[in-house]
Amino acid sequence: MAAEVFARQGFASATVGDVGAAAGVSGPALYHHFDNKEAMLGEMLVGTTHHLLVAAQRLRDTVPAEHLLTELVSLHVDFAVDHRALIAVQYRDLTSAAPEDQERVWDLQRQYIQIWTDALVDQHPDLRAGSVRPTVQAVLSMINSTLFSPQTPATELVALLRDMAIGAIDAITRKANPPLAELASTRTMRGSAR
């Protein structure tokens, strides 16, 4: 409930009373569970990131390496589409959380991204080291952009985002490791330009 309220109104504008009303309780009743609105935000953001990390760790530990990247894409797409409000709040309001909660989120995000980068390198070991992390971050950002999309039906959005994410990864891996025929045509074109 709090994520929906924060996503709709913005963290700064939402009140504890707004969150309480959405949950069907009085605002002050929420103080039995949280010290303040910032603590509510912190728990939400840390919990979201922890959930994604645990799910990614489970995949890493159970899915064959050649399928891990695709499964990670599916995990993140499904989460982003099913929890647009949480993605919106994390994107927009992380800096409103207490500094220690921001640090916890960033630490969990680093671990999550590391699982993705390891999976990308395992599947494409010849990929240039400097392009691995930016590729992962760009793919995650694209997936997280669901909050900016119109109210596209979830099944359509899931298919679109999965295809786009895999396509983006394929594009960078093809560019980093072009087929020999492509290298030969590039060399021929350079030679004829002289």
PDB file of C-alpha atoms in Angstrom:
ATOM      1  CA  MET A   1       0.000   0.000   0.000  1.00  0.00           C
ATOM      2  CA  ALA A   2       2.731   2.465   0.943  1.00  0.00           C
ATOM      3  CA  ALA A   3       4.482   1.900  -2.393  1.00  0.00           C
ATOM      4  CA  GLU A   4       1.299   2.779  -4.291  1.00  0.00           C
ATOM      5  CA  VAL A   5       0.821   5.953  -2.239  1.00  0.00           C
ATOM      6  CA  PHE A   6       4.465   7.013  -2.561  1.00  0.00           C
ATOM      7  CA  ALA A   7       4.471   6.241  -6.294  1.00  0.00           C
ATOM      8  CA  ARG A   8       1.272   8.185  -6.906  1.00  0.00           C
ATOM      9  CA  GLN A   9       1.930  11.206  -4.668  1.00  0.00           C
ATOM     10  CA  GLY A  10       5.692  11.188  -4.303  1.00  0.00           C
ATOM     11  CA  PHE A  11       7.394  10.437  -1.007  1.00  0.00           C
ATOM     12  CA  ALA A  12       7.723  14.094   0.001  1.00  0.00           C
ATOM     13  CA  SER A  13       4.029  14.824  -0.575  1.00  0.00           C
ATOM     14  CA  ALA A  14       2.575  11.649   0.929  1.00  0.00           C
ATOM     15  CA  THR A  15       1.694  11.634   4.601  1.00  0.00           C
ATOM     16  CA  VAL A  16       1.539   8.798   7.090  1.00  0.00           C
ATOM     17  CA  GLY A  17      -2.198   9.473   7.147  1.00  0.00           C
ATOM     18  CA  ASP A  18      -2.363   8.864   3.377  1.00  0.00           C
ATOM     19  CA  VAL A  19      -0.563   5.552   3.778  1.00  0.00           C
ATOM     20  CA  GLY A  20      -2.750   4.566   6.717  1.00  0.00           C
ATOM     21  CA  ALA A  21      -5.923   5.399   4.780  1.00  0.00           C
ATOM     22  CA  ALA A  22      -4.745   3.246   1.858  1.00  0.00           C
ATOM     23  CA  ALA A  23      -4.075   0.380   4.284  1.00  0.00           C
ATOM     24  CA  GLY A  24      -7.427   0.834   6.049  1.00  0.00           C
ATOM     25  CA  VAL A  25      -5.922   1.989   9.366  1.00  0.00           C
ATOM     26  CA  SER A  26      -5.280   5.326  10.963  1.00  0.00           C
ATOM     27  CA  GLY A  27      -1.975   7.010  10.192  1.00  0.00           C
ATOM     28  CA  PRO A  28      -0.872   6.946  13.846  1.00  0.00           C
ATOM     29  CA  ALA A  29      -1.451   3.165  13.927  1.00  0.00           C
ATOM     30  CA  LEU A  30       1.488   2.818  11.523  1.00  0.00           C
ATOM     31  CA  TYR A  31       3.807   4.213  14.211  1.00  0.00           C
ATOM     32  CA  HIS A  32       3.434   0.875  15.997  1.00  0.00           C
ATOM     33  CA  HIS A  33       5.408  -0.621  13.105  1.00  0.00           C
ATOM     34  CA  PHE A  34       7.639   2.248  11.930  1.00  0.00           C
ATOM     35  CA  ASP A  35       9.372   5.105  13.713  1.00  0.00           C
ATOM     36  CA  ASN A  36       8.555   7.506  10.900  1.00  0.00           C
ATOM     37  CA  LYS A  37       7.787   7.779   7.204  1.00  0.00           C
ATOM     38  CA  GLU A  38      11.500   7.548   6.304  1.00  0.00           C
ATOM     39  CA  ALA A  39      11.773   4.218   8.150  1.00  0.00           C
ATOM     40  CA  MET A  40       8.798   2.951   6.131  1.00  0.00           C
ATOM     41  CA  LEU A  41      10.540   4.010   2.917  1.00  0.00           C
ATOM     42  CA  GLY A  42      13.840   2.473   3.997  1.00  0.00           C
ATOM     43  CA  GLU A  43      12.287  -0.882   4.837  1.00  0.00           C
ATOM     44  CA  MET A  44      10.412  -0.890   1.539  1.00  0.00           C
ATOM     45  CA  LEU A  45      13.507  -0.147  -0.548  1.00  0.00           C
ATOM     46  CA  VAL A  46      15.855  -2.460   1.322  1.00  0.00           C
ATOM     47  CA  GLY A  47      13.221  -5.213   1.226  1.00  0.00           C
ATOM     48  CA  THR A  48      12.684  -4.799  -2.514  1.00  0.00           C
ATOM     49  CA  THR A  49      16.379  -4.974  -3.315  1.00  0.00           C
ATOM     50  CA  HIS A  50      16.935  -7.872  -0.908  1.00  0.00           C
ATOM     51  CA  HIS A  51      14.079  -9.799  -2.537  1.00  0.00           C
ATOM     52  CA  LEU A  52      15.646  -9.398  -5.994  1.00  0.00           C
ATOM     53  CA  LEU A  53      19.095 -10.373  -4.714  1.00  0.00           C
ATOM     54  CA  VAL A  54      17.843 -13.546  -2.996  1.00  0.00           C
ATOM     55  CA  ALA A  55      15.913 -14.566  -6.109  1.00  0.00           C
ATOM     56  CA  ALA A  56      18.993 -13.954  -8.289  1.00  0.00           C
ATOM     57  CA  GLN A  57      21.198 -15.940  -5.899  1.00  0.00           C
ATOM     58  CA  ARG A  58      18.719 -18.824  -6.057  1.00  0.00           C
ATOM     59  CA  LEU A  59      18.859 -18.746  -9.857  1.00  0.00           C
ATOM     60  CA  ARG A  60      22.662 -18.552  -9.847  1.00  0.00           C
ATOM     61  CA  ASP A  61      22.802 -21.612  -7.608  1.00  0.00           C
ATOM     62  CA  THR A  62      20.276 -23.734  -9.525  1.00  0.00           C
ATOM     63  CA  VAL A  63      20.193 -22.726 -13.199  1.00  0.00           C
ATOM     64  CA  PRO A  64      22.811 -23.913 -15.710  1.00  0.00           C
ATOM     65  CA  ALA A  65      25.217 -21.115 -16.682  1.00  0.00           C
ATOM     66  CA  GLU A  66      24.077 -21.076 -20.317  1.00  0.00           C
ATOM     67  CA  HIS A  67      20.501 -20.227 -19.195  1.00  0.00           C
ATOM     68  CA  LEU A  68      21.251 -17.945 -16.251  1.00  0.00           C
ATOM     69  CA  LEU A  69      21.253 -14.633 -18.118  1.00  0.00           C
ATOM     70  CA  THR A  70      17.876 -15.341 -19.709  1.00  0.00           C
ATOM     71  CA  GLU A  71      16.451 -16.355 -16.338  1.00  0.00           C
ATOM     72  CA  LEU A  72      17.814 -13.181 -14.712  1.00  0.00           C
ATOM     73  CA  VAL A  73      16.147 -11.109 -17.419  1.00  0.00           C
ATOM     74  CA  SER A  74      12.864 -12.929 -16.802  1.00  0.00           C
ATOM     75  CA  LEU A  75      13.172 -12.433 -13.045  1.00  0.00           C
ATOM     76  CA  HIS A  76      13.739  -8.700 -13.326  1.00  0.00           C
ATOM     77  CA  VAL A  77      11.127  -8.134 -16.031  1.00  0.00           C
ATOM     78  CA  ASP A  78       8.475 -10.030 -14.085  1.00  0.00           C
ATOM     79  CA  PHE A  79       9.271  -8.104 -10.913  1.00  0.00           C
ATOM     80  CA  ALA A  80       9.328  -4.704 -12.636  1.00  0.00           C
ATOM     81  CA  VAL A  81       6.024  -5.297 -14.404  1.00  0.00           C
ATOM     82  CA  ASP A  82       4.304  -6.754 -11.327  1.00  0.00           C
ATOM     83  CA  HIS A  83       5.661  -4.095  -8.949  1.00  0.00           C
ATOM     84  CA  ARG A  84       5.749  -0.872 -10.949  1.00  0.00           C
ATOM     85  CA  ALA A  85       5.058   1.209  -7.853  1.00  0.00           C
ATOM     86  CA  LEU A  86       8.106  -0.201  -6.031  1.00  0.00           C
ATOM     87  CA  ILE A  87      10.290   0.440  -9.073  1.00  0.00           C
ATOM     88  CA  ALA A  88       8.951   4.011  -9.282  1.00  0.00           C
ATOM     89  CA  VAL A  89       9.614   4.696  -5.604  1.00  0.00           C
ATOM     90  CA  GLN A  90      13.106   3.228  -5.765  1.00  0.00           C
ATOM     91  CA  TYR A  91      13.920   5.228  -8.888  1.00  0.00           C
ATOM     92  CA  ARG A  92      12.558   8.520  -7.621  1.00  0.00           C
ATOM     93  CA  ASP A  93      12.793   8.447  -3.824  1.00  0.00           C
ATOM     94  CA  LEU A  94      15.873   6.447  -2.796  1.00  0.00           C
ATOM     95  CA  THR A  95      17.679   9.653  -1.858  1.00  0.00           C
ATOM     96  CA  SER A  96      14.859  10.444   0.613  1.00  0.00           C
ATOM     97  CA  ALA A  97      15.659   7.325   2.647  1.00  0.00           C
ATOM     98  CA  ALA A  98      17.948   7.509   5.662  1.00  0.00           C
ATOM     99  CA  PRO A  99      21.648   7.397   4.683  1.00  0.00           C
ATOM    100  CA  GLU A 100      22.131   3.956   6.267  1.00  0.00           C
ATOM    101  CA  ASP A 101      19.188   2.581   4.280  1.00  0.00           C
ATOM    102  CA  GLN A 102      20.586   4.088   1.084  1.00  0.00           C
ATOM    103  CA  GLU A 103      23.903   2.359   1.798  1.00  0.00           C
ATOM    104  CA  ARG A 104      22.153  -0.973   2.412  1.00  0.00           C
ATOM    105  CA  VAL A 105      20.232  -0.646  -0.861  1.00  0.00           C
ATOM    106  CA  TRP A 106      23.388   0.251  -2.791  1.00  0.00           C
ATOM    107  CA  ASP A 107      25.280  -2.683  -1.250  1.00  0.00           C
ATOM    108  CA  LEU A 108      22.483  -5.098  -2.178  1.00  0.00           C
ATOM    109  CA  GLN A 109      22.303  -3.592  -5.678  1.00  0.00           C
ATOM    110  CA  ARG A 110      26.066  -4.084  -6.147  1.00  0.00           C
ATOM    111  CA  GLN A 111      25.687  -7.754  -5.227  1.00  0.00           C
ATOM    112  CA  TYR A 112      22.705  -8.122  -7.561  1.00  0.00           C
ATOM    113  CA  ILE A 113      24.532  -6.469 -10.454  1.00  0.00           C
ATOM    114  CA  GLN A 114      27.570  -8.667  -9.787  1.00  0.00           C
ATOM    115  CA  ILE A 115      25.444 -11.782 -10.337  1.00  0.00           C
ATOM    116  CA  TRP A 116      24.352 -10.317 -13.673  1.00  0.00           C
ATOM    117  CA  THR A 117      27.893  -9.350 -14.713  1.00  0.00           C
ATOM    118  CA  ASP A 118      29.234 -12.779 -13.776  1.00  0.00           C
ATOM    119  CA  ALA A 119      26.471 -14.420 -15.821  1.00  0.00           C
ATOM    120  CA  LEU A 120      27.228 -12.184 -18.810  1.00  0.00           C
ATOM    121  CA  VAL A 121      30.968 -12.931 -18.644  1.00  0.00           C
ATOM    122  CA  ASP A 122      30.332 -16.668 -18.195  1.00  0.00           C
ATOM    123  CA  GLN A 123      28.182 -16.684 -21.326  1.00  0.00           C
ATOM    124  CA  HIS A 124      30.404 -14.273 -23.306  1.00  0.00           C
ATOM    125  CA  PRO A 125      33.973 -14.586 -21.968  1.00  0.00           C
ATOM    126  CA  ASP A 126      35.449 -12.564 -24.857  1.00  0.00           C
ATOM    127  CA  LEU A 127      33.354  -9.512 -24.036  1.00  0.00           C
ATOM    128  CA  ARG A 128      35.523  -6.480 -23.327  1.00  0.00           C
ATOM    129  CA  ALA A 129      35.766  -6.033 -19.543  1.00  0.00           C
ATOM    130  CA  GLY A 130      34.899  -2.335 -19.692  1.00  0.00           C
ATOM    131  CA  SER A 131      31.585  -3.002 -21.405  1.00  0.00           C
ATOM    132  CA  VAL A 132      30.192  -5.655 -19.040  1.00  0.00           C
ATOM    133  CA  ARG A 133      28.900  -3.523 -16.153  1.00  0.00           C
ATOM    134  CA  PRO A 134      27.555  -0.723 -18.403  1.00  0.00           C
ATOM    135  CA  THR A 135      25.700  -3.338 -20.449  1.00  0.00           C
ATOM    136  CA  VAL A 136      24.085  -4.814 -17.356  1.00  0.00           C
ATOM    137  CA  GLN A 137      23.171  -1.404 -15.961  1.00  0.00           C
ATOM    138  CA  ALA A 138      21.696  -0.290 -19.282  1.00  0.00           C
ATOM    139  CA  VAL A 139      19.582  -3.455 -19.532  1.00  0.00           C
ATOM    140  CA  LEU A 140      18.327  -3.053 -15.952  1.00  0.00           C
ATOM    141  CA  SER A 141      17.529   0.610 -16.582  1.00  0.00           C
ATOM    142  CA  MET A 142      15.583  -0.299 -19.695  1.00  0.00           C
ATOM    143  CA  ILE A 143      13.589  -2.898 -17.792  1.00  0.00           C
ATOM    144  CA  ASN A 144      12.977  -0.482 -14.920  1.00  0.00           C
ATOM    145  CA  SER A 145      11.580   2.046 -17.379  1.00  0.00           C
ATOM    146  CA  THR A 146       8.240   0.249 -17.049  1.00  0.00           C
ATOM    147  CA  LEU A 147       7.188   3.032 -14.728  1.00  0.00           C
ATOM    148  CA  PHE A 148       7.295   5.441 -17.670  1.00  0.00           C
ATOM    149  CA  SER A 149       5.330   3.195 -20.010  1.00  0.00           C
ATOM    150  CA  PRO A 150       1.630   3.617 -20.642  1.00  0.00           C
ATOM    151  CA  GLN A 151      -0.674   1.077 -19.081  1.00  0.00           C
ATOM    152  CA  THR A 152       0.309  -1.600 -21.554  1.00  0.00           C
ATOM    153  CA  PRO A 153      -1.199  -4.992 -20.642  1.00  0.00           C
ATOM    154  CA  ALA A 154       1.232  -6.885 -18.421  1.00  0.00           C
ATOM    155  CA  THR A 155       1.606  -9.938 -20.674  1.00  0.00           C
ATOM    156  CA  GLU A 156       2.404  -7.731 -23.664  1.00  0.00           C
ATOM    157  CA  LEU A 157       4.857  -5.629 -21.654  1.00  0.00           C
ATOM    158  CA  VAL A 158       6.617  -8.709 -20.248  1.00  0.00           C
ATOM    159  CA  ALA A 159       7.174 -10.149 -23.728  1.00  0.00           C
ATOM    160  CA  LEU A 160       8.344  -6.801 -25.093  1.00  0.00           C
ATOM    161  CA  LEU A 161      10.799  -6.126 -22.255  1.00  0.00           C
ATOM    162  CA  ARG A 162      12.231  -9.658 -22.332  1.00  0.00           C
ATOM    163  CA  ASP A 163      12.812  -9.422 -26.079  1.00  0.00           C
ATOM    164  CA  MET A 164      14.326  -5.954 -25.808  1.00  0.00           C
ATOM    165  CA  ALA A 165      16.626  -6.896 -22.915  1.00  0.00           C
ATOM    166  CA  ILE A 166      17.902 -10.051 -24.623  1.00  0.00           C
ATOM    167  CA  GLY A 167      18.218  -8.103 -27.884  1.00  0.00           C
ATOM    168  CA  ALA A 168      20.308  -5.414 -26.192  1.00  0.00           C
ATOM    169  CA  ILE A 169      22.614  -8.026 -24.677  1.00  0.00           C
ATOM    170  CA  ASP A 170      22.883  -9.827 -28.020  1.00  0.00           C
ATOM    171  CA  ALA A 171      23.682  -6.550 -29.794  1.00  0.00           C
ATOM    172  CA  ILE A 172      26.569  -5.675 -27.491  1.00  0.00           C
ATOM    173  CA  THR A 173      27.963  -9.195 -27.560  1.00  0.00           C
ATOM    174  CA  ARG A 174      27.799  -9.264 -31.382  1.00  0.00           C
ATOM    175  CA  LYS A 175      29.499  -5.873 -31.547  1.00  0.00           C
ATOM    176  CA  ALA A 176      32.219  -7.011 -29.152  1.00  0.00           C
ATOM    177  CA  ASN A 177      32.700 -10.283 -31.020  1.00  0.00           C
ATOM    178  CA  PRO A 178      31.652  -9.703 -34.640  1.00  0.00           C
ATOM    179  CA  PRO A 179      31.459 -12.715 -36.905  1.00  0.00           C
ATOM    180  CA  LEU A 180      34.503 -13.235 -39.117  1.00  0.00           C
ATOM    181  CA  ALA A 181      32.537 -12.402 -42.276  1.00  0.00           C
ATOM    182  CA  GLU A 182      31.628  -9.044 -40.764  1.00  0.00           C
ATOM    183  CA  LEU A 183      35.275  -8.369 -39.876  1.00  0.00           C
ATOM    184  CA  ALA A 184      36.331  -9.234 -43.413  1.00  0.00           C
ATOM    185  CA  SER A 185      33.791  -6.859 -44.991  1.00  0.00           C
ATOM    186  CA  THR A 186      34.858  -4.064 -42.636  1.00  0.00           C
ATOM    187  CA  ARG A 187      38.507  -4.588 -43.567  1.00  0.00           C
ATOM    188  CA  THR A 188      37.605  -4.552 -47.285  1.00  0.00           C
ATOM    189  CA  MET A 189      35.638  -1.319 -46.890  1.00  0.00           C
ATOM    190  CA  ARG A 190      38.525   0.375 -45.057  1.00  0.00           C
ATOM    191  CA  GLY A 191      40.931  -0.737 -47.762  1.00  0.00           C
ATOM    192  CA  SER A 192      38.786   0.642 -50.583  1.00  0.00           C
ATOM    193  CA  ALA A 193      38.423   4.013 -48.782  1.00  0.00           C
ATOM    194  CA  ARG A 194      42.174   4.662 -49.047  1.00  0.00           C
TER     195      ARG A 194
END
